[in-house]
Short mmCIF file of C-alpha atoms in Angstrom, two decimals:
data_model
loop_
_atom_site.label_atom_id
_atom_site.label_comp_id
_atom_site.label_asym_id
_atom_site.label_seq_id
_atom_site.Cartn_x
_atom_site.Cartn_y
_atom_site.Cartn_z
CA MET A 519 -44.00 -31.33 17.82
CA ASN A 520 -41.53 -29.27 18.89
CA PHE A 521 -38.05 -29.99 17.64
CA LYS A 522 -35.89 -29.30 20.85
CA ASP A 523 -37.80 -32.23 22.42
CA LYS A 524 -34.88 -34.51 22.38
CA THR A 525 -31.11 -32.82 22.18
CA PHE A 526 -27.83 -34.17 20.62
CA PRO A 527 -24.45 -32.75 20.69
CA ASN A 528 -22.88 -30.00 18.52
CA MET A 529 -22.40 -30.37 14.87
CA ILE A 530 -20.10 -27.55 14.49
CA PRO A 531 -16.44 -28.64 15.18
CA ASP A 532 -14.02 -27.12 17.14
CA ILE A 533 -11.60 -26.74 14.50
CA GLU A 534 -9.81 -23.93 12.93
CA ASN A 535 -11.86 -21.54 9.99
CA THR A 536 -9.10 -22.20 7.51
CA THR A 537 -11.02 -19.66 5.31
CA PRO A 538 -9.21 -15.83 5.50
CA ASP A 539 -12.12 -13.86 6.63
CA TYR A 540 -11.40 -11.22 8.63
CA TYR A 541 -12.97 -7.94 10.43
CA CYS A 542 -12.32 -4.65 8.61
CA THR A 543 -12.49 -1.74 10.98
CA TRP A 544 -13.41 1.21 7.86
CA GLN A 545 -17.04 1.65 9.02
CA THR A 546 -16.25 1.83 12.48
CA GLN A 547 -13.48 4.22 11.90
CA LEU A 548 -16.78 5.99 10.28
CA TYR A 549 -19.01 5.30 13.15
CA ALA A 550 -16.47 7.17 15.48
CA THR A 551 -16.35 10.46 13.42
CA CYS A 552 -20.11 10.55 13.48
CA ASP A 553 -19.71 12.64 9.95
CA GLY A 554 -19.38 10.46 7.42
CA LYS A 555 -16.48 11.61 5.73
CA PRO A 556 -13.00 9.75 4.56
CA ALA A 557 -10.96 11.90 5.83
CA GLY A 558 -12.46 11.87 9.74
CA GLN A 559 -12.50 8.19 9.42
CA ARG A 560 -8.89 7.81 8.92
CA ALA A 561 -7.91 10.36 11.69
CA ALA A 562 -9.88 7.93 14.18
CA MET A 563 -7.12 5.00 13.26
CA ASN A 564 -5.52 4.91 16.26
CA GLU A 565 -4.66 2.55 19.45
CA LYS A 566 -7.44 4.56 21.48
CA SER A 567 -9.75 3.87 18.91
CA LEU A 568 -8.36 -0.08 19.03
CA PHE A 569 -8.16 -0.52 22.86
CA ASP A 570 -10.28 1.88 24.55
CA SER A 571 -13.23 0.24 26.01
CA SER A 572 -15.22 3.27 26.34
CA ARG A 573 -17.68 3.71 23.13
CA PRO A 574 -17.22 4.88 20.26
CA ASN A 575 -13.77 2.72 20.83
CA GLY A 576 -12.84 -1.05 22.10
CA TRP A 577 -12.99 -2.08 18.32
CA SER A 578 -10.31 -5.22 19.18
CA TYR A 579 -13.29 -6.07 22.02
CA PHE A 580 -15.78 -6.81 19.36
CA TYR A 581 -16.79 -10.45 18.17
CA GLU A 582 -15.61 -11.77 21.29
CA ASP A 583 -17.62 -15.77 20.54
CA ILE A 584 -15.29 -15.75 17.12
CA ARG A 585 -12.32 -13.51 17.93
CA LYS A 586 -10.12 -17.08 17.52
CA ASP A 587 -11.44 -17.40 13.78
CA LEU A 588 -11.37 -14.01 12.35
CA TYR A 589 -8.08 -11.50 11.59
CA PHE A 590 -8.18 -7.85 12.92
CA VAL A 591 -7.66 -5.89 9.95
CA MET A 592 -6.65 -2.37 10.79
CA ASP A 593 -8.11 0.03 7.53
CA ASP A 594 -7.04 2.81 5.65
CA SER A 595 -4.24 4.80 7.62
CA TRP A 596 -2.58 2.70 10.71
CA ASP A 597 0.81 3.94 8.75
CA VAL A 598 0.34 7.23 8.16
CA PRO A 599 0.46 10.48 11.00
CA THR A 600 -2.90 12.66 10.58
CA VAL A 601 -1.13 15.85 9.07
CA ASP A 602 0.73 15.41 5.60
CA ALA A 603 -0.78 11.65 5.25
CA GLU A 604 -0.15 11.54 1.50
CA LYS A 605 3.52 11.60 1.92
CA TYR A 606 3.53 8.54 3.85
CA TYR A 607 0.60 6.48 1.92
CA GLY A 608 2.11 2.96 1.02
CA CYS A 609 5.28 3.15 3.85
CA LEU A 610 3.97 0.48 6.01
CA ILE A 611 5.47 1.70 9.32
CA LEU A 612 3.19 1.72 11.59
CA ASN A 613 2.52 5.09 13.02
CA LYS A 614 3.99 6.78 16.33
CA GLU A 615 1.44 9.54 16.83
CA LYS A 616 -1.26 7.00 16.50
CA PHE A 617 0.01 4.17 18.24
CA PRO A 618 2.76 5.17 20.43
CA SER A 619 2.11 2.42 23.08
CA PHE A 620 3.49 0.17 20.59
CA ALA A 621 5.69 2.42 17.73
CA VAL A 622 9.34 1.37 18.15
CA GLU A 623 11.40 4.29 16.13
CA GLY A 624 13.80 2.72 13.76
CA ASP A 625 12.03 -1.11 13.82
CA PRO A 626 9.33 -1.23 11.73
CA ALA A 627 9.26 -5.25 12.20
CA ALA A 628 8.90 -5.17 16.30
CA SER A 629 5.84 -2.00 16.12
CA LEU A 630 4.27 -4.26 13.69
CA ALA A 631 5.50 -7.55 16.59
CA ASN A 632 4.44 -5.28 19.98
CA LEU A 633 0.44 -4.58 18.26
CA SER A 634 0.03 -8.23 16.75
CA GLU A 635 0.83 -9.28 19.98
CA LYS A 636 -2.22 -7.76 21.84
CA ILE A 637 -4.40 -8.28 19.13
CA ARG A 638 -3.53 -12.07 19.18
CA GLU A 639 -3.81 -11.85 23.42
CA ILE A 640 -7.42 -10.49 23.36
CA GLY A 641 -8.10 -13.18 20.84
CA TRP A 642 -7.76 -12.68 17.45
CA LYS A 643 -7.19 -14.96 14.81
CA GLY A 644 -4.08 -12.45 13.56
CA LEU A 645 -3.66 -9.13 12.51
CA GLY A 646 -4.03 -7.49 9.34
CA GLY A 647 -3.19 -3.74 8.00
CA TRP A 648 -5.03 -2.05 4.37
CA VAL A 649 -2.19 -1.59 1.93
CA CYS A 650 -2.30 1.71 0.11
CA ILE A 651 -0.45 0.10 -3.38
CA GLN A 652 2.19 2.57 -4.18
CA GLU A 653 6.00 3.00 -3.17
CA CYS A 654 6.69 5.96 -0.32
CA GLU A 655 9.12 7.96 -1.72
CA LEU A 656 9.86 9.52 1.59
CA PHE A 657 11.29 5.60 2.20
CA SER A 658 12.03 4.49 -1.62
CA GLU A 659 14.74 6.24 -2.66
CA GLY A 660 17.99 4.07 -4.06
CA LYS A 661 15.37 0.67 -4.36
CA THR A 662 13.81 -1.22 -7.18
CA ALA A 663 9.70 -2.21 -6.80
CA GLU A 664 10.75 -5.47 -5.64
CA GLU A 665 13.21 -4.45 -2.96
CA TYR A 666 10.99 -2.12 -1.22
CA TRP A 667 7.66 -4.92 -1.56
CA GLU A 668 10.31 -7.42 -0.18
CA GLU A 669 11.45 -5.74 2.53
CA ARG A 670 7.73 -5.16 3.88
CA VAL A 671 6.50 -8.45 3.13
CA LYS A 672 10.24 -9.55 5.61
CA TRP A 673 8.86 -6.97 8.26
CA SER A 674 5.29 -7.91 8.10
CA ASP A 675 6.65 -11.44 8.31
CA ALA A 676 9.03 -11.10 11.42
CA GLY A 677 6.15 -8.63 12.89
CA ARG A 678 3.19 -11.19 12.09
CA LEU A 679 1.04 -9.10 9.85
CA ASP A 680 -0.81 -11.82 8.55
CA TYR A 681 -3.09 -10.42 5.97
CA TRP A 682 -2.66 -7.51 3.76
CA LYS A 683 -5.89 -5.86 2.39
CA VAL A 684 -4.10 -4.16 -0.85
CA ASP A 685 -6.30 -1.50 -2.22
CA TRP A 686 -5.64 1.92 -3.92
CA GLY A 687 -2.62 3.96 -4.95
CA LYS A 688 -0.95 5.05 -7.65
CA SER A 689 -0.19 1.50 -8.79
CA HIS A 690 -3.76 0.52 -8.10
CA ALA A 691 -3.84 -0.57 -11.84
CA ASP A 692 -0.26 -2.15 -11.88
CA VAL A 693 -1.41 -6.28 -12.26
CA GLU A 694 2.69 -6.82 -12.13
CA LYS A 695 3.03 -4.87 -9.15
CA ARG A 696 0.20 -6.66 -7.00
CA ALA A 697 1.33 -10.52 -8.25
CA LEU A 698 4.94 -9.28 -7.17
CA MET A 699 3.49 -8.79 -3.87
CA THR A 700 1.60 -12.41 -4.11
CA LYS A 701 4.78 -13.63 -5.05
CA LEU A 702 7.08 -12.00 -2.87
CA ALA A 703 4.65 -13.10 -0.06
CA LYS A 704 4.79 -16.94 -0.99
CA GLU A 705 8.21 -16.88 -1.31
CA TYR A 706 9.59 -14.95 2.26
CA ALA A 707 6.20 -14.71 4.65
CA PRO A 708 4.56 -17.86 3.99
CA HIS A 709 1.34 -16.85 6.54
CA LEU A 710 0.64 -13.79 5.28
CA THR A 711 -2.28 -13.42 2.97
CA VAL A 712 -2.28 -10.58 0.27
CA GLU A 713 -5.79 -9.70 -1.42
CA HIS A 714 -6.06 -7.89 -4.25
CA ALA A 715 -8.64 -5.59 -5.55
CA MET A 716 -10.09 -3.40 -9.01
CA ARG A 717 -8.36 -5.76 -11.70
CA PRO A 718 -9.63 -8.84 -11.77
CA ALA A 719 -7.21 -9.89 -14.01
CA VAL A 720 -4.70 -10.26 -11.11
CA LEU A 721 -7.12 -13.21 -9.81
CA LYS A 722 -4.84 -15.63 -12.25
CA GLU A 723 -1.90 -13.82 -9.87
CA CYS A 724 -3.80 -13.91 -6.28
CA ASP A 725 -4.66 -15.57 -2.98
CA VAL A 726 -7.76 -13.40 -2.58
CA PHE A 727 -10.18 -10.69 -4.78
CA ARG A 728 -12.24 -8.45 -2.97
CA THR A 729 -15.42 -7.43 -4.91
CA TYR A 730 -14.54 -3.63 -3.63
CA ASP A 731 -17.33 -1.02 -2.10
CA VAL A 732 -20.76 -1.20 -2.20
CA PRO A 733 -23.47 1.39 -0.08
CA ALA A 734 -25.37 -1.00 2.51
CA LEU A 735 -28.83 -0.14 0.30
CA MET A 736 -27.93 -2.05 -2.96
CA SER A 737 -25.46 -4.24 -1.60
CA ILE A 738 -26.87 -7.47 -2.33
CA PRO A 739 -27.77 -6.62 -6.21
CA MET A 740 -24.05 -4.67 -6.46
CA THR A 741 -22.38 -7.90 -5.25
CA MET A 742 -24.11 -10.53 -7.14
CA GLU A 743 -23.32 -8.23 -10.27
CA LYS A 744 -19.15 -8.28 -9.02
CA ILE A 745 -18.89 -11.71 -8.62
CA ALA A 746 -21.24 -12.89 -11.52
CA ASN A 747 -18.35 -10.85 -13.38
CA LEU A 748 -15.37 -11.96 -11.65
CA LEU A 749 -16.85 -15.62 -12.10
CA LYS A 750 -15.56 -14.96 -15.50
CA TRP A 751 -12.28 -14.90 -14.93
CA GLU A 752 -9.21 -17.26 -15.75
CA VAL A 753 -7.60 -17.92 -12.57
CA GLY A 754 -4.15 -19.05 -11.80
CA GLU A 755 -2.67 -22.98 -10.88
CA ASN A 756 -0.36 -21.78 -7.80
CA VAL A 757 -2.82 -19.28 -6.13
CA ARG A 758 -5.48 -19.78 -4.02
CA SER A 759 -7.48 -17.16 -6.30
CA LEU A 760 -10.89 -16.90 -3.78
CA ILE A 761 -13.75 -13.93 -3.97
CA ASN A 762 -13.98 -11.39 -0.68
CA CYS A 763 -17.20 -10.40 -1.16
CA GLU A 764 -17.27 -8.00 1.99
CA ASP A 765 -19.64 -7.98 3.76
CA GLU A 766 -22.55 -10.15 2.49
CA VAL A 767 -21.67 -12.98 4.71
CA TYR A 768 -24.65 -15.53 3.81
CA VAL A 769 -23.44 -15.49 -0.20
CA ALA A 770 -19.66 -16.10 1.45
CA ALA A 771 -20.99 -18.90 3.20
CA ALA A 772 -23.47 -19.99 0.91
CA LEU A 773 -21.11 -19.20 -2.33
CA GLY A 774 -17.49 -20.99 -1.29
CA MET A 775 -16.14 -17.48 -0.77
CA ALA A 776 -14.55 -15.52 2.04
CA MET A 777 -15.41 -12.34 3.62
CA GLY A 778 -14.43 -9.05 5.02
CA VAL A 779 -17.02 -8.27 7.63
CA MET A 780 -17.83 -4.47 8.33
CA ARG A 781 -20.65 -4.51 10.20
CA HIS A 782 -20.20 -3.99 14.49
CA SER A 783 -22.02 -4.28 17.39
CA TYR A 784 -22.55 -0.38 17.82
CA THR A 785 -26.70 -0.18 17.25
CA GLY A 786 -28.25 2.94 16.55
CA ASP A 787 -27.36 6.11 16.00
CA PHE A 788 -23.63 7.97 16.24
CA MET A 789 -22.89 10.07 18.93
CA ASN A 790 -23.93 13.12 18.40
CA GLY A 791 -27.31 11.82 17.32
CA LYS A 792 -26.79 11.78 13.08
CA LYS A 793 -28.23 9.11 11.82
CA ASP A 794 -25.85 6.66 10.74
CA MET A 795 -25.99 6.15 7.14
CA SER A 796 -23.42 3.73 6.59
CA PHE A 797 -25.82 0.85 7.79
CA PRO A 798 -29.43 2.32 7.55
CA SER A 799 -31.89 0.82 10.32
CA LEU A 800 -34.91 1.71 8.36
CA HIS A 801 -33.10 -1.06 5.82
CA ARG A 802 -31.32 -4.37 6.55
CA ASN A 803 -29.90 -2.46 10.02
CA LEU A 804 -27.11 -4.76 9.61
CA LYS A 805 -25.65 -3.76 13.22
CA THR A 806 -28.79 -5.69 14.30
CA LYS A 807 -27.34 -8.56 12.39
CA ILE A 808 -24.19 -9.72 14.44
CA ASP A 809 -25.45 -13.98 14.61
CA GLU A 810 -24.83 -13.86 10.83
CA VAL A 811 -21.44 -13.20 11.28
CA SER A 812 -20.82 -16.32 13.62
CA ARG A 813 -23.39 -18.27 11.76
CA ALA A 814 -21.55 -17.68 8.35
CA VAL A 815 -17.92 -18.37 10.14
CA ASN A 816 -19.45 -21.55 11.73
CA TRP A 817 -20.29 -22.85 7.90
CA HIS A 818 -16.96 -21.78 6.93
CA LYS A 819 -14.92 -24.41 9.54
CA ILE A 820 -17.10 -27.09 7.68
CA ALA A 821 -17.16 -25.75 4.41
CA PRO A 822 -14.25 -24.01 3.63
CA ALA A 823 -14.32 -21.06 0.67
CA PHE A 824 -12.73 -22.83 -2.06
CA LYS A 825 -11.20 -21.58 -5.55
CA THR A 826 -12.85 -19.65 -8.08
CA ASP A 827 -13.22 -21.66 -11.46
CA PRO A 828 -15.27 -20.14 -14.61
CA SER A 829 -15.82 -24.19 -15.65
CA GLU A 830 -17.54 -24.95 -12.34
CA SER A 831 -19.88 -21.30 -12.19
CA THR A 832 -23.47 -21.36 -13.26
CA VAL A 833 -24.75 -17.18 -13.37
CA ASP A 834 -28.38 -16.87 -14.36
CA GLU A 835 -28.04 -13.87 -16.67
CA ARG A 836 -31.48 -12.67 -16.02
CA LEU A 837 -31.24 -9.15 -13.56
CA LEU A 838 -33.68 -8.44 -10.96
CA THR A 839 -33.90 -4.13 -10.29
CA ASP A 840 -33.85 -3.18 -6.83
CA GLN A 841 -34.75 0.39 -5.70
CA TRP A 842 -34.29 2.52 -3.07
CA VAL A 843 -36.58 5.97 -2.34
CA PHE A 844 -34.74 8.04 -0.38
CA GLU A 845 -36.69 10.85 2.16
CA ASN A 846 -33.32 12.06 3.50
CA LEU A 847 -30.51 11.44 1.54
CA SER A 848 -27.97 12.47 4.14
CA ASP A 849 -28.95 9.73 6.37
CA GLU A 850 -29.59 7.35 4.26
CA ILE A 851 -25.84 7.00 1.84
CA GLU A 852 -22.61 7.73 2.72
CA GLU A 853 -22.79 11.03 0.76
CA TRP A 854 -19.75 10.40 -1.58
CA TRP A 855 -21.32 7.76 -3.12
CA THR A 856 -23.82 10.62 -4.71
CA ARG A 857 -20.39 11.95 -6.89
CA HIS A 858 -19.09 8.02 -7.28
CA HIS A 859 -18.31 7.69 -11.41
CA LEU A 860 -19.89 4.09 -11.14
CA MET A 861 -23.40 5.13 -9.55
CA GLN A 862 -24.22 8.48 -11.70
CA GLU A 863 -26.94 6.50 -13.65
CA ALA A 864 -27.98 4.54 -10.87
CA PHE A 865 -29.37 7.87 -9.32
CA SER A 866 -32.13 9.81 -10.29
CA ASP A 867 -35.45 11.71 -9.01
CA ASN A 868 -34.12 11.30 -5.46
CA ARG A 869 -33.99 6.97 -6.23
CA LEU A 870 -31.12 4.47 -6.63
CA THR A 871 -31.90 1.43 -8.56
CA LYS A 872 -29.24 -0.87 -9.48
CA SER A 873 -30.22 -4.84 -10.65
CA GLY A 874 -28.14 -8.02 -9.80
CA ASN A 875 -28.27 -11.71 -11.62
CA ALA A 876 -30.83 -13.68 -10.09
CA ARG A 877 -28.71 -16.29 -9.34
CA ILE A 878 -25.58 -17.90 -9.40
CA SER A 879 -24.32 -21.57 -8.44
CA ARG A 880 -21.00 -22.89 -8.25
CA ARG A 881 -20.63 -26.99 -9.05
CA MET A 882 -23.78 -27.88 -8.94
CA PRO A 883 -26.92 -27.42 -10.83
CA ILE A 884 -28.24 -23.66 -10.29
CA SER A 885 -31.68 -23.34 -7.63
CA ASP A 886 -34.94 -23.82 -8.97
CA VAL A 887 -37.21 -21.07 -7.83
CA ILE A 888 -40.60 -20.48 -8.09
CA PRO A 889 -41.98 -17.49 -7.55
CA ASP A 890 -44.35 -16.52 -4.22
CA GLN A 891 -47.68 -15.24 -4.46
CA ASN A 892 -47.11 -11.95 -5.68
CA GLY A 893 -44.57 -13.19 -8.24
CA GLU A 894 -41.91 -11.61 -6.58
CA LEU A 895 -38.50 -13.52 -6.46
CA PRO A 896 -35.26 -13.37 -4.03
CA TYR A 897 -31.75 -13.30 -5.07
CA VAL A 898 -29.88 -17.10 -4.66
CA VAL A 899 -26.92 -18.58 -4.46
CA ASN A 900 -26.05 -22.40 -3.74
CA ALA A 901 -22.58 -24.43 -4.37
CA LEU A 902 -20.99 -27.87 -3.49
CA ASN A 903 -18.17 -27.39 -1.71
CA PRO A 904 -15.05 -29.79 -2.90
CA ASN A 905 -16.33 -31.72 0.20
CA GLY A 906 -19.18 -32.61 -0.51
CA ALA A 907 -20.77 -29.83 1.60
CA VAL A 908 -24.08 -28.18 -0.21
CA SER A 909 -25.22 -24.22 0.49
CA VAL A 910 -27.57 -22.32 -0.15
CA ALA A 911 -29.24 -18.91 0.57
CA THR A 912 -31.72 -16.61 -0.27
CA LEU A 913 -31.13 -12.90 -0.28
CA GLY A 914 -33.21 -10.05 0.27
CA ARG A 915 -34.79 -7.60 -2.18
CA THR A 916 -35.52 -3.75 -1.63
CA LYS A 917 -38.36 -1.49 -3.36
CA GLN A 918 -39.19 1.66 -2.51
CA ARG A 919 -38.57 2.29 1.27
CA GLU A 920 -38.72 -1.66 2.09
CA TYR A 921 -35.88 -4.36 2.65
CA TYR A 922 -37.77 -7.47 2.35
CA VAL A 923 -37.60 -11.50 1.34
CA PRO A 924 -40.16 -13.12 -0.71
CA ARG A 925 -40.50 -16.53 0.43
CA CYS A 926 -40.04 -18.97 -2.08
CA ASP A 927 -40.21 -22.66 -3.14
CA ILE A 928 -36.52 -23.65 -4.14
CA SER A 929 -35.39 -26.79 -5.01
CA LEU A 930 -31.75 -28.16 -5.43
CA SER A 931 -30.28 -31.34 -7.28
CA VAL A 932 -27.94 -32.20 -4.92
CA PRO A 933 -24.92 -35.44 -5.51
CA LYS A 934 -27.38 -38.52 -4.17
CA ASP A 935 -24.94 -39.04 -1.10
CA SER A 936 -24.95 -35.92 0.03
CA ASP A 937 -25.42 -35.93 4.17
CA THR A 938 -24.34 -31.61 5.28
CA PHE A 939 -26.32 -28.81 4.44
CA GLY A 940 -25.59 -25.29 4.98
CA ILE A 941 -29.29 -23.61 4.66
CA PHE A 942 -29.26 -19.21 5.10
CA GLY A 943 -32.10 -17.21 4.30
CA PHE A 944 -35.93 -17.73 4.26
CA TYR A 945 -38.28 -20.00 2.11
CA GLY A 946 -41.48 -21.21 1.40
CA THR A 947 -40.56 -24.62 1.11
CA LEU A 948 -37.05 -26.22 0.11
CA ASN A 949 -36.44 -28.60 -1.67
CA LEU A 950 -33.36 -31.34 -2.62
CA LYS A 951 -33.98 -33.53 -4.84
CA GLY A 952 -32.12 -36.68 -5.89
CA LEU A 953 -30.51 -38.40 -2.63
CA SER A 954 -29.92 -41.58 -2.22
CA ALA A 955 -31.25 -43.61 0.66
CA LEU A 956 -33.20 -41.59 2.70
CA GLU A 957 -35.83 -44.63 3.64
CA GLY A 958 -35.09 -44.77 7.74
CA ALA A 959 -33.10 -42.31 7.43
CA SER A 960 -32.92 -39.54 10.84
CA VAL A 961 -32.41 -35.85 10.14
CA LYS A 962 -30.85 -33.55 12.39
CA ALA A 963 -30.12 -30.13 12.30
CA GLN A 964 -29.38 -27.10 14.80
CA ASP A 965 -28.53 -23.02 14.39
CA LEU A 966 -25.32 -21.98 13.08
CA LYS A 967 -24.79 -19.98 15.94
CA GLY A 968 -26.10 -22.96 18.53
CA LYS A 969 -24.21 -25.53 20.07
CA GLU A 970 -26.93 -28.31 20.29
CA ALA A 971 -28.75 -30.27 17.07
CA TYR A 972 -32.19 -32.08 17.35
CA ASP A 973 -33.83 -34.69 15.46
CA ILE A 974 -36.21 -33.41 12.91
CA THR A 975 -36.95 -36.44 11.72
CA ALA A 976 -40.51 -36.50 11.99
CA LEU A 977 -40.76 -32.56 10.83
CA VAL A 978 -39.53 -32.81 7.24
CA LYS A 979 -41.14 -34.73 4.06
CA ILE A 980 -40.15 -37.34 1.90
CA HIS A 981 -41.52 -38.32 -1.10
CA GLY A 982 -38.73 -40.88 -2.69
CA ASP A 983 -35.42 -39.04 -3.39
CA THR A 984 -36.75 -35.72 -2.06
CA LEU A 985 -36.11 -34.23 0.85
CA THR A 986 -38.69 -30.79 1.31
CA PHE A 987 -38.63 -28.80 4.74
CA ASP A 988 -41.32 -26.23 5.40
CA GLY A 989 -39.76 -22.62 5.63
CA ASP A 990 -41.27 -22.16 9.07
CA LEU A 991 -39.13 -25.08 10.30
CA ILE A 992 -35.84 -23.51 9.29
CA GLU A 993 -36.44 -19.99 10.26
CA ARG A 994 -37.40 -21.54 13.61
CA ILE A 995 -34.24 -24.10 13.72
CA GLY A 996 -32.11 -21.42 11.66
CA THR A 997 -32.41 -18.59 14.49
CA SER A 998 -33.82 -20.70 17.73
CA ALA A 999 -29.70 -19.66 19.25
CA GLN A 1000 -30.73 -15.84 18.16
CA THR A 1001 -28.89 -13.27 20.97
CA SER A 1002 -31.31 -11.43 22.34
CA ASP A 1003 -32.35 -7.69 19.30
CA ASP A 1004 -30.69 -9.23 16.95
CA THR A 1005 -32.12 -9.52 14.36
CA SER A 1006 -30.43 -11.85 11.83
CA GLU A 1007 -31.73 -13.91 8.97
CA PRO A 1008 -31.28 -18.19 9.73
CA GLY A 1009 -28.86 -20.03 9.21
CA MET A 1010 -29.38 -23.85 9.73
CA LEU A 1011 -26.70 -26.62 9.32
CA LEU A 1012 -28.70 -29.73 8.61
CA LYS A 1013 -27.48 -33.44 8.44
CA ILE A 1014 -28.95 -36.60 7.02
CA GLU A 1015 -27.86 -39.80 8.74
CA ARG A 1016 -28.62 -42.98 6.67
CA ARG A 1017 -29.41 -46.44 8.09
CA LYS A 1018 -25.74 -48.67 7.59
#
């Protein structure tokens, strides 16, 4: 039976994505330099890169279908000149050398307003910027830290800089200063979301906390490990305390977290013919997985990211270990990772080895996963959203020089009246257990990238309180609206309509 025999209206609501998801320019800055060195990436942040339509520029024209649901976040160096940049870090004044068409001498708020208006005209939800957490000495004389950051919060409010990606700087370990920035934003710029990183203790005082940098080759195990640790930290009452898991978009969708998208659509090698080591094509080839971002965004319209709560999180302490064997290191990973203090033990004998927690769940029982015929397991995440929607994702493994997703039989125990599900990744079978009133119910599904739903009642198995889906069916439906040449893994929306 063809599941497309009868179509139904789009089940994805046409509403605002309230999760503070964004596209960030950092890895695109790398693509523009062709060398993978941070100095070049910083120089590439300018108005030509954003608005000139010729490759490798035109970054503001990415993600046409979902721009309205994403902030456009300029990464490192939008507010510093190419020469003597270190003197300007933390100033938050749009650099007139890099943005001559938008910068207004002596008026930082107007400068931001000019640029944010352009970004909104193109269709983005709003403009954001990377923030170095330190007071710029050129502009801080005679000011307290509070006065300095209050001024910049007010500029952001007037200029509609809607997102701060607060990163490193002289005060990167200062939790009190990070908390101050959040407090000032809430007082003077209620539309401004302030994201923090590096110090998990600030989860208690912030709206968004980012898991931080990972190399593409080991992004999944490292992100799982980081999330497992973050879920142990205490959170505050008057802040959102969301976790942003960067470019692991299916993790963000299935675990109720925000995402900071790094992948972009300039597929293949750099313009000079060198390999793009930031997104190795011989691994996951993430630049050909743009549809995954659309699916994650659409799921967030149904099931927004929700507040972290250690008491409602379950982490499997069992670790899965992934390993990549290099043949040409400079083609396969950014060179600075080989010198990173957190990675020294991971590199050995031309191999990169990292481990991550096998399973994580939020607000519901952890998944039951049966190894495949080779004894292999995927990483698995699942969550029950506060609005009742259930989500699950399988995540791939890396062994030797291969990325793959073991197709396992997976079972979830769900609330009996559950009716909305987001299903991401590959499966042998998926069993949804504990459901009530399934007799006579209809089951509809659609690709979260698509605009049509299908009645698949006759293609699923109902036995007692359990609904069982074949993995091939999930794959076919979850990629049925896939863009040509896109290699995204499946993402399916499922709804149960019970007989009244």
